[in-house]
Short mmCIF file of C-alpha atoms in Angstrom, two decimals:
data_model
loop_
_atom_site.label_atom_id
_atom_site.label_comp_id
_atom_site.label_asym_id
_atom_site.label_seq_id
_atom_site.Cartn_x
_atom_site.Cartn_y
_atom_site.Cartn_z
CA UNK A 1 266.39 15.95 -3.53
CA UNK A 2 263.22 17.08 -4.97
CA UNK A 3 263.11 20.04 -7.47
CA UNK A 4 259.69 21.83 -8.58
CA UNK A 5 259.20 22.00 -12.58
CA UNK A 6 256.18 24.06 -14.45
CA UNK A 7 254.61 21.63 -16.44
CA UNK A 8 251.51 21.87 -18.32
CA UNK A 9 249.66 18.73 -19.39
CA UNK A 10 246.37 18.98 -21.57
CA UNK A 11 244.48 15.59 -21.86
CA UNK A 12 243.05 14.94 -25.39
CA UNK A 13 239.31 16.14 -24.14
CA UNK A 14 240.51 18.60 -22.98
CA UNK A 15 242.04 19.52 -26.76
CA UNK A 16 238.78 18.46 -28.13
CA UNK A 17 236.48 20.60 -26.19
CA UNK A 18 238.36 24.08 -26.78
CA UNK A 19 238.44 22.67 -30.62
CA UNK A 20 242.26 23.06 -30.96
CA UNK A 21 243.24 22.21 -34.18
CA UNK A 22 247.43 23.93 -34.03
CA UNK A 23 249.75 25.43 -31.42
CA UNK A 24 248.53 29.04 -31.78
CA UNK A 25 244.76 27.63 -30.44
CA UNK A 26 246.56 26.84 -26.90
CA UNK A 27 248.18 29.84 -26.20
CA UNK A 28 244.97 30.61 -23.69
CA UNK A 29 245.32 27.50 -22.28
CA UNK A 30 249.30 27.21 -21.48
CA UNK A 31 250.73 30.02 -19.02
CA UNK A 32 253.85 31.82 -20.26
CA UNK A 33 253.58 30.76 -23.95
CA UNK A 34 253.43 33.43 -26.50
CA UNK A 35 253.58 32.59 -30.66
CA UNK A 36 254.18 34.76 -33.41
CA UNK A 37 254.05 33.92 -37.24
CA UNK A 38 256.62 34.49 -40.03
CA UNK A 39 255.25 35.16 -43.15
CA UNK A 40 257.90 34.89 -45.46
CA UNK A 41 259.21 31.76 -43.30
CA UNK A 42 255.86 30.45 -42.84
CA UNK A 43 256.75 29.67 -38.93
CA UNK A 44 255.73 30.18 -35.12
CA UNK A 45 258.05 31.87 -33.24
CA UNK A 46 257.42 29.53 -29.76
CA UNK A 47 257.95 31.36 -26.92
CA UNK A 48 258.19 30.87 -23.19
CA UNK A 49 258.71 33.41 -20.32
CA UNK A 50 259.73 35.82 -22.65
CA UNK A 51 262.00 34.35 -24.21
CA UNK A 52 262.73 33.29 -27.93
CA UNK A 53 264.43 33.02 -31.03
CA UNK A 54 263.43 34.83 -34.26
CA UNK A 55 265.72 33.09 -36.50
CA UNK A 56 263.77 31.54 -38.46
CA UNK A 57 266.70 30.87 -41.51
CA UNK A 58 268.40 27.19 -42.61
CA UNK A 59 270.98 27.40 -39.82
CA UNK A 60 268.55 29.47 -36.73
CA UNK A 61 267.55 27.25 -33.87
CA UNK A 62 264.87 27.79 -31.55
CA UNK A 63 264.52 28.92 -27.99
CA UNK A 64 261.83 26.51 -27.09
CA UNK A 65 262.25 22.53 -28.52
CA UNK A 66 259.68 21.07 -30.25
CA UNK A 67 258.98 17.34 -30.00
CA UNK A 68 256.26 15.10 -31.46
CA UNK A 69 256.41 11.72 -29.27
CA UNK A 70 259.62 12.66 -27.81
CA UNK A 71 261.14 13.65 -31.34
CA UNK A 72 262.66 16.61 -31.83
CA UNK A 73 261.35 18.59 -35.20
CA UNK A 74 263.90 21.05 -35.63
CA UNK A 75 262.78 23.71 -38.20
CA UNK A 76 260.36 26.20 -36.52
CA UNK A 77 257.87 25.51 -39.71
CA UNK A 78 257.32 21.77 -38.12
CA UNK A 79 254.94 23.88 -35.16
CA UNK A 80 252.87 24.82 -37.93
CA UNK A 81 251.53 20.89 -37.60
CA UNK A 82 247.95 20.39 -37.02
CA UNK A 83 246.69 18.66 -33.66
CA UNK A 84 244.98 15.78 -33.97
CA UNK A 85 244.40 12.27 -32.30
CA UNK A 86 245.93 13.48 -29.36
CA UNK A 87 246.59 11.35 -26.16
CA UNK A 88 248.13 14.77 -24.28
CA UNK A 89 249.94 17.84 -25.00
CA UNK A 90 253.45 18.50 -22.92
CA UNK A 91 254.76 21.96 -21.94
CA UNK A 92 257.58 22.41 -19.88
CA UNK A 93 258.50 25.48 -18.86
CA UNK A 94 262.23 26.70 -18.27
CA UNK A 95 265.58 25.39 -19.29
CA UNK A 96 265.31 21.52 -19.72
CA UNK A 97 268.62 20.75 -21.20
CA UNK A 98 269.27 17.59 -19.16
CA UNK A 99 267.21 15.34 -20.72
CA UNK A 100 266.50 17.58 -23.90
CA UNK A 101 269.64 18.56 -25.24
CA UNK A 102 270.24 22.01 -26.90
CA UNK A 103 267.82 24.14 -28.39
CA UNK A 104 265.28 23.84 -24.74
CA UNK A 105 266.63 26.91 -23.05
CA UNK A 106 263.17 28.16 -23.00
CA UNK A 107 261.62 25.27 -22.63
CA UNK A 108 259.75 22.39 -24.41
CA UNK A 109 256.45 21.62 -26.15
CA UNK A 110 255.70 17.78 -26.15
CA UNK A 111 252.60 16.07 -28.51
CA UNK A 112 251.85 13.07 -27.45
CA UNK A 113 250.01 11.11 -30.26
CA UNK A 114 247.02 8.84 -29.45
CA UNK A 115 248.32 5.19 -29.78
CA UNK A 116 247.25 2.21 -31.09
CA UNK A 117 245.76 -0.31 -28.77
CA UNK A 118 244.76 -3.91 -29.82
CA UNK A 119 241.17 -3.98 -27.18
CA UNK A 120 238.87 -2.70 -29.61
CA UNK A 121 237.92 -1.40 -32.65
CA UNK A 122 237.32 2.10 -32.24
CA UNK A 123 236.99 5.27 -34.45
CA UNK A 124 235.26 8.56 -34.78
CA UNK A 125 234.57 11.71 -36.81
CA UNK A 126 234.22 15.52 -36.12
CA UNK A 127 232.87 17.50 -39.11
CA UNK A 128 233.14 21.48 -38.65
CA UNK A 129 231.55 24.30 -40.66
CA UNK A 130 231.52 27.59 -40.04
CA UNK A 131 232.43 31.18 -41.69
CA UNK A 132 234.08 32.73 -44.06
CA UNK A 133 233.61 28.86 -45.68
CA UNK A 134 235.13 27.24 -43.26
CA UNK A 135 235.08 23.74 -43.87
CA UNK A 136 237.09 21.37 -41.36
CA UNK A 137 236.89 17.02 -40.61
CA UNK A 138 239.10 15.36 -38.29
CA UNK A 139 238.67 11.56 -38.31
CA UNK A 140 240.86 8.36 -36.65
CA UNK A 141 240.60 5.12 -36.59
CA UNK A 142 242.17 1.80 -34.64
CA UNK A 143 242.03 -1.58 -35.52
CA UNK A 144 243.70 -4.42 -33.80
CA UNK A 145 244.97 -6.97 -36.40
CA UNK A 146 245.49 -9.79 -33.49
CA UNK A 147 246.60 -9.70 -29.99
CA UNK A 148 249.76 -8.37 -30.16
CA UNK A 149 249.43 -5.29 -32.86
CA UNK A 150 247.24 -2.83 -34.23
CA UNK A 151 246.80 -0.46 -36.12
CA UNK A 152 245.81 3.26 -35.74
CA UNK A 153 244.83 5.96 -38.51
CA UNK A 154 243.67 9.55 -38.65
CA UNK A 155 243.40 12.68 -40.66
CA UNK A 156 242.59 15.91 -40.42
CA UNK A 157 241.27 18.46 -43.54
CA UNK A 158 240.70 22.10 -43.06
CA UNK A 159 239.72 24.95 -45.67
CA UNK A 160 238.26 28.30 -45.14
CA UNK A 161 238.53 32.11 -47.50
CA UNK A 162 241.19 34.07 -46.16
CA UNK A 163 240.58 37.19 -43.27
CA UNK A 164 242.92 39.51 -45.31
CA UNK A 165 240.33 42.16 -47.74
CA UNK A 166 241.88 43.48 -50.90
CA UNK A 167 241.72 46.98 -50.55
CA UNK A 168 241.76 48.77 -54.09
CA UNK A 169 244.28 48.81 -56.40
CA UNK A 170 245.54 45.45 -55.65
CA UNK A 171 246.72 43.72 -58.07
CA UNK A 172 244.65 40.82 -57.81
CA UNK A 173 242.37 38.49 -59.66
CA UNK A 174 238.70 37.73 -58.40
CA UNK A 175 239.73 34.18 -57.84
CA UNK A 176 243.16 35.08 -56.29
CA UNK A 177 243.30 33.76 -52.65
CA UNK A 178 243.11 35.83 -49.58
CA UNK A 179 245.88 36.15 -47.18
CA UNK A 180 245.17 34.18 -44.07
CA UNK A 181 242.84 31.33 -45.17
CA UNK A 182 243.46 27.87 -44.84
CA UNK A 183 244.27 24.73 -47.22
CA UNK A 184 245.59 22.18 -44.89
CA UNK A 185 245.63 18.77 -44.41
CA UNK A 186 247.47 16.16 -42.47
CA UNK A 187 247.65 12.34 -42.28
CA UNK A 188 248.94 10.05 -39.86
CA UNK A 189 249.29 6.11 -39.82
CA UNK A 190 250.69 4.03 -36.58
CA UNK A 191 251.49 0.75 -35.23
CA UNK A 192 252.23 -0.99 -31.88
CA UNK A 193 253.41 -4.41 -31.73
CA UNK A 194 254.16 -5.92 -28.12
CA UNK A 195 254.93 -9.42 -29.13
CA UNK A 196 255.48 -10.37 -25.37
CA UNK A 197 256.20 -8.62 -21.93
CA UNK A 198 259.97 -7.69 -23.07
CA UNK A 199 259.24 -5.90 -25.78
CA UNK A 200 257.34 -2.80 -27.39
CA UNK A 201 257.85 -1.54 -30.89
CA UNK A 202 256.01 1.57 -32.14
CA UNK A 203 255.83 3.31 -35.61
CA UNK A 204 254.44 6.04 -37.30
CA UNK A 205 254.53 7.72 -40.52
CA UNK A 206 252.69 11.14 -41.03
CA UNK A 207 252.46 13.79 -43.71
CA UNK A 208 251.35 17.74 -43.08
CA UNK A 209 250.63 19.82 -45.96
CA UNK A 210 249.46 23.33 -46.20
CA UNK A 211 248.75 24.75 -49.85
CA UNK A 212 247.04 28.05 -48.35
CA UNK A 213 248.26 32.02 -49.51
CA UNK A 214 250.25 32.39 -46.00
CA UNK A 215 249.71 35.49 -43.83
CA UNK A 216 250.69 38.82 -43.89
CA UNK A 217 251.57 41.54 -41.36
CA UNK A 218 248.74 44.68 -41.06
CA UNK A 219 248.32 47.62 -39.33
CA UNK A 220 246.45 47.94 -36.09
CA UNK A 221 245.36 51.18 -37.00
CA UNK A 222 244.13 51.18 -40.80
CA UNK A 223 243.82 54.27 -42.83
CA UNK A 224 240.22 56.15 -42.18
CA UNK A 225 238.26 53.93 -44.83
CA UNK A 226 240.05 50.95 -44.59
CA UNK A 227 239.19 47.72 -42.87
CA UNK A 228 241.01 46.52 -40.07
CA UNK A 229 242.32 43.31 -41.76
CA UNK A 230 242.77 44.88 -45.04
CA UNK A 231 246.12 45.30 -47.35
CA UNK A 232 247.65 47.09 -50.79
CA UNK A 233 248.60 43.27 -52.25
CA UNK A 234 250.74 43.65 -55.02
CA UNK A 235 252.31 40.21 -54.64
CA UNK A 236 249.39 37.45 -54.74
CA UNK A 237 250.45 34.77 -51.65
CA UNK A 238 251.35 31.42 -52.43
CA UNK A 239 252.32 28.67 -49.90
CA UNK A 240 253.25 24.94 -51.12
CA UNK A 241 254.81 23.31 -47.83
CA UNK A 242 255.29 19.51 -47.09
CA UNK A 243 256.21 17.69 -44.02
CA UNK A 244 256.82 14.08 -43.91
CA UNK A 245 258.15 12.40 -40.96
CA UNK A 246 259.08 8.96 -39.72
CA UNK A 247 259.35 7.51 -36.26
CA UNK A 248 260.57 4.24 -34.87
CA UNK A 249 260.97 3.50 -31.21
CA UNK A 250 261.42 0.33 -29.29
CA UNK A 251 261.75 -0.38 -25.98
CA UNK A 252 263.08 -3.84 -24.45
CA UNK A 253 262.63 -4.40 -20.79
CA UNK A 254 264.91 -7.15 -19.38
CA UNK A 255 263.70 -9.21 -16.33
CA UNK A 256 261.74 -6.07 -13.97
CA UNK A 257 265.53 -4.20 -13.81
CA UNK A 258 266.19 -1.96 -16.99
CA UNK A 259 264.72 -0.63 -20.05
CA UNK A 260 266.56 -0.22 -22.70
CA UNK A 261 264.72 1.99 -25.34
CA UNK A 262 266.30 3.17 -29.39
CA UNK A 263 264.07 6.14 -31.33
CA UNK A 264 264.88 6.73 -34.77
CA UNK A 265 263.57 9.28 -36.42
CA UNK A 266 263.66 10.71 -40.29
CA UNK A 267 262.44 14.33 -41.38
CA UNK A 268 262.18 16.10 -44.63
CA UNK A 269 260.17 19.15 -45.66
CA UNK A 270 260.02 20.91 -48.75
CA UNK A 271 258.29 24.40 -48.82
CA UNK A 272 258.40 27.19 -51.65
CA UNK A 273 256.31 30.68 -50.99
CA UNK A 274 255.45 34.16 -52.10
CA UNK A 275 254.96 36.94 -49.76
CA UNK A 276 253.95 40.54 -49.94
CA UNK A 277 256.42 42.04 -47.39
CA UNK A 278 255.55 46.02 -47.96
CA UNK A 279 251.58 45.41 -48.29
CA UNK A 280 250.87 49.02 -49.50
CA UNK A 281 253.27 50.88 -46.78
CA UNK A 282 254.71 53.57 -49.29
CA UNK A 283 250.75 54.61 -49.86
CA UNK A 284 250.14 55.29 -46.13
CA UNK A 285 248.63 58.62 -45.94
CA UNK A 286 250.34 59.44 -43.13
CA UNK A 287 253.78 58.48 -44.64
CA UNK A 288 252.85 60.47 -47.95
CA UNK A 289 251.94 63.67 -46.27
CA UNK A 290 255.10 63.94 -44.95
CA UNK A 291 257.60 66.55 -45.82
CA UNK A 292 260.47 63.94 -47.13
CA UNK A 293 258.82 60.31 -46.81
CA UNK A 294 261.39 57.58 -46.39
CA UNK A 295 259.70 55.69 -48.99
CA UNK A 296 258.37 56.71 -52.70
CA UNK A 297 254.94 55.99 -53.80
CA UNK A 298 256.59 53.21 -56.26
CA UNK A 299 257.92 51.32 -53.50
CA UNK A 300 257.29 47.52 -53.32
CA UNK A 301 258.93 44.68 -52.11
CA UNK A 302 258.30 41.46 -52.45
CA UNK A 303 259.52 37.91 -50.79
CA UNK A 304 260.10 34.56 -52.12
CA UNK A 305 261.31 31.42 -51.32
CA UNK A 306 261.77 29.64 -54.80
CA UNK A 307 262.74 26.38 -53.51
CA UNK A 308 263.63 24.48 -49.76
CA UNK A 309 264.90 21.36 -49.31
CA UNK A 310 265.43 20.12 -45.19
CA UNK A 311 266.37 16.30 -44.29
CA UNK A 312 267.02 15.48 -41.10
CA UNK A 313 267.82 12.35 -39.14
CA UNK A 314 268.27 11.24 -35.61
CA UNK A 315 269.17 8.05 -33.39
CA UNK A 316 269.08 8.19 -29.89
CA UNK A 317 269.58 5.17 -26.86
CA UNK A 318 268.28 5.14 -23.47
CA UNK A 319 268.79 3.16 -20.77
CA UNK A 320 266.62 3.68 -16.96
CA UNK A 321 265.82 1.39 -13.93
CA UNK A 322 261.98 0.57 -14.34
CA UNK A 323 261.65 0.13 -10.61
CA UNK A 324 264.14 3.67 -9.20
CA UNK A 325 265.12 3.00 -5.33
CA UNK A 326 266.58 6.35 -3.43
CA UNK A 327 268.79 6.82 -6.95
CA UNK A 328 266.81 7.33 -10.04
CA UNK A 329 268.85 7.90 -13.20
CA UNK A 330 268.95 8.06 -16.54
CA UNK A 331 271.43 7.36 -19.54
CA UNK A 332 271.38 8.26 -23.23
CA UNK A 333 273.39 8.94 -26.31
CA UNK A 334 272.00 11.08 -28.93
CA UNK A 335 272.95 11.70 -32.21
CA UNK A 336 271.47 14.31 -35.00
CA UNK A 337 272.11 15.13 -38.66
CA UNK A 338 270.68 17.81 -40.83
CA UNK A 339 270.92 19.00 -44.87
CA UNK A 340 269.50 22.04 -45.88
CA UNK A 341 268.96 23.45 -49.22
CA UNK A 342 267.62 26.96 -50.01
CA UNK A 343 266.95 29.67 -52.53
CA UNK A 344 265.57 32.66 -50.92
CA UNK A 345 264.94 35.99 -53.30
CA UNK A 346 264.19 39.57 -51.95
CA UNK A 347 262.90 41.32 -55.01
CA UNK A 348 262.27 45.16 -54.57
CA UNK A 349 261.51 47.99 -56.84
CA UNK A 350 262.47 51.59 -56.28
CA UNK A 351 262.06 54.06 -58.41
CA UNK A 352 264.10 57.07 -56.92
#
C-alpha cells in the first residue's frame, strides 16, 4: 500500500542562491510553513498548516519537531540556528509520529548537514556586505586525513545595526544596541570514518551563539510622526544565548541483509535576556486620549530571563532491511532525557 506524503526537499544550491542564512529565510520557499518570534523567549514559533504551539516555557513542546541530522533539538530556541554547509533541508508536512515520535503532530523540519567525504580537498568562502552594516562570512572546509576518514569544518559570522529606531525619550545611550540587529555566529566540526564496507561512524560537534539585543513587537500602524519600525525603549535589549550540541551515529551493515544504526546525541544551552515588553504602549496617543485609558502614562514593563540552564540527552537504535522485498519495515527504541533550570522575572511599574 502506497500512501502520498508532502515533503519539501531544498538542495544546498538551492539554499545558497536565495542566500538563506536561518529558518525564517525559507518560509517563501516551503508551502504551509509560517514562523513567528518570541522576544522574551528568543524563539520561532514553527508552524505548519496552521497549526502550532506557543509555549515557548521549560516544560512547552512544539507542534512541529525539529531535527538537525535526524536529531531532535527540543527547545524552540534551537530553530534560531543558522544554516550553513548544507547538503538539503527536510520538511514534512502533517502528523509524522511513526517514525518521529511525539512532538511532530504538525510536522517536521529536517537539516541535513554537508558531510565529510575523503575524495578531495575542498573548501570555499562567501563574504556578504550590505546595509544597515551588515557584515556576514560563511566558510567550510574538508580534508580527508587518509582513505577511510575526513574531516569537515565550517563557520558562519553575521553582524549588522538593528531595524528598531529609538523614538524620543528612550532611555537609551548613543552606543546602546538597536532592537533587531544581529551578533551571531556559529561553528561546526565533523568526521566520517568508514573503516570498511560494514561500517560508518559519523560525528559532529557544533556551537551557535547569538549576543545580539533580541527583537521586539511594533505597531503596524505608528503614531503620525513615528517611523514604522520605531519604539518608546525603556528597557535596553540584551541577548547572551549558547547552543552546543553533540552527535554520534553509527551504522553497521551485516552481510547485504540489515542495518543496524545507534545516534547519540547531547544538548545544552544556556541563554539569559532583557526585553522591553510594553515598548511605549501607555504613551499611545490614541490610548491617552481616551476617556479612562486602561493604562497610566507611568506604565512600563519589562522582561527578563536572569539565568537558563537546558541539558538534554538522547539514545536511539534502529534496525531496517537494506534491500525491502513486498514488506519494508522498520524498528527502533528511543530514549530521551531533559534538565531544565530557569529564573524568569516580570518586573512592572505602576503608578496608580
Amino acid at each position: 500500500q502506497r500512501s502520498a506524503v508532502a515533503v519539501t526537499a531544498l538542495a544546498a544550491h538551492v539554499v545558497e542562491r536565495q542566500q538563506v542564512s536561518d529558518l525564517k529565510s525559507v518560509t517563501t520557499l516551503i508551502p504551509n510553513l509560517q514562523i513567528g518570534l518570541s522576544s522574551t523567549q528568543a524563539a520561532f514559533d514553527l508552524a505548519l498548516r496552521g497549526i502550532v504551539s506557543t509555549n515557548r516555557t521549560e516544560f512547552g513542546d512544539a507542534a512541529v519537531a525539529f531535527h538537525v541530522d535526524g536529531f531532535y533539538s527540543p527547545r524552540p530556541q534551537g530553530a534560531t540556528m543558522l544554516i550553513h554547509d548544507l547538503d538539503r533541508l527536510e520538511a514534512l508536512r502533517g502528523p509524522q509520529g511513526t517514525l518521529f515520535g511525539r512532538n511532530a503532530n504538525a510536522g517536521v523540519i529536517n537539516i541535513v548537514t554537508a558531510k565529510p567525504d575523503t575524495a578531495h580537498v575542498r573548501g570555499g568562502i562567501d563574504i556578504t556586505m550590505g546595509s544597515y552594516d551588515l557584515q556576514r562570512l560563511k566558510a567550510h572546509l574538508n580534508v580527508p586525513l587518509s582513505d577511510t576518514l575526513a574531516l569537515r569544518g565550517s563557520a558562519f559570522v553575521e553582524s549588522r545595526s538593528g531595524f528598531i529606531d529609538f523614538l524620543p525619550g528612550s532611555n537609551v545611550l548613543p552606543a546602546t544596541p538597536r532592537y533587531d540587529d544581529s551578533d551571531k555566529r556559529a561553528f561546526r566540526l565533523s568526521g566520517q570514518w568508514e573503516p570498511g564496507d560494514a561500517w560508518t561512524v559519523f560525528a559532529s560537534a557544533e556551537r551557535y551563539a547569538d549576543r545580539g539585543a533580541g527583537t521586539i513587537p511594533v505597531s503596524l500602524t505608528p503614531a503620525e510622526g513615528h517611523d514604522l519600525r520605531s519604539a518608546l525603549i525603556t528597557s535596553p535589549g540584551k541577548l547572551d544565548m549558547q547552543n552546543d550540541t553533540f552527535h554520534l551515529r553509527t551504522d553497521y551493515r551485516s552481510s547485504k541483509e540489515l542495518e543496524f544504526s545507534y545516534l547519540f546525541g547531547w544538548a545544552r544551552m544556556t541563554r539569559a535576556n532583557v526585553s522591553d515588553q510594553d515598548v511605549g504602549l501607555a504613551l499611545d496617543p490614541e490610548l491617552r486620549s481616551l476617556r479612562e485609558p486602561p493604562l497610566p502614562a507611568t506604565y512600563d514593563e519589562e522582561r527578563r530571563t536572569e539565568a537558563s540552564n537546558f541539558v538534554s540527552w538522547q539514545h536511539e537504535m534502529q534496525l531496517k532491511p537494506l534491500n525491502p522485498g513486498r514488506l519494508d519495515w522498520l524498528a527502533g527504541v528511543f530514549y530521551y532525557h531533559e534538565n531544565n533550570a530557569i529564573r524568569f522575572d516580570i518586573a512592572v511599574r505602576d503608578d496608580r
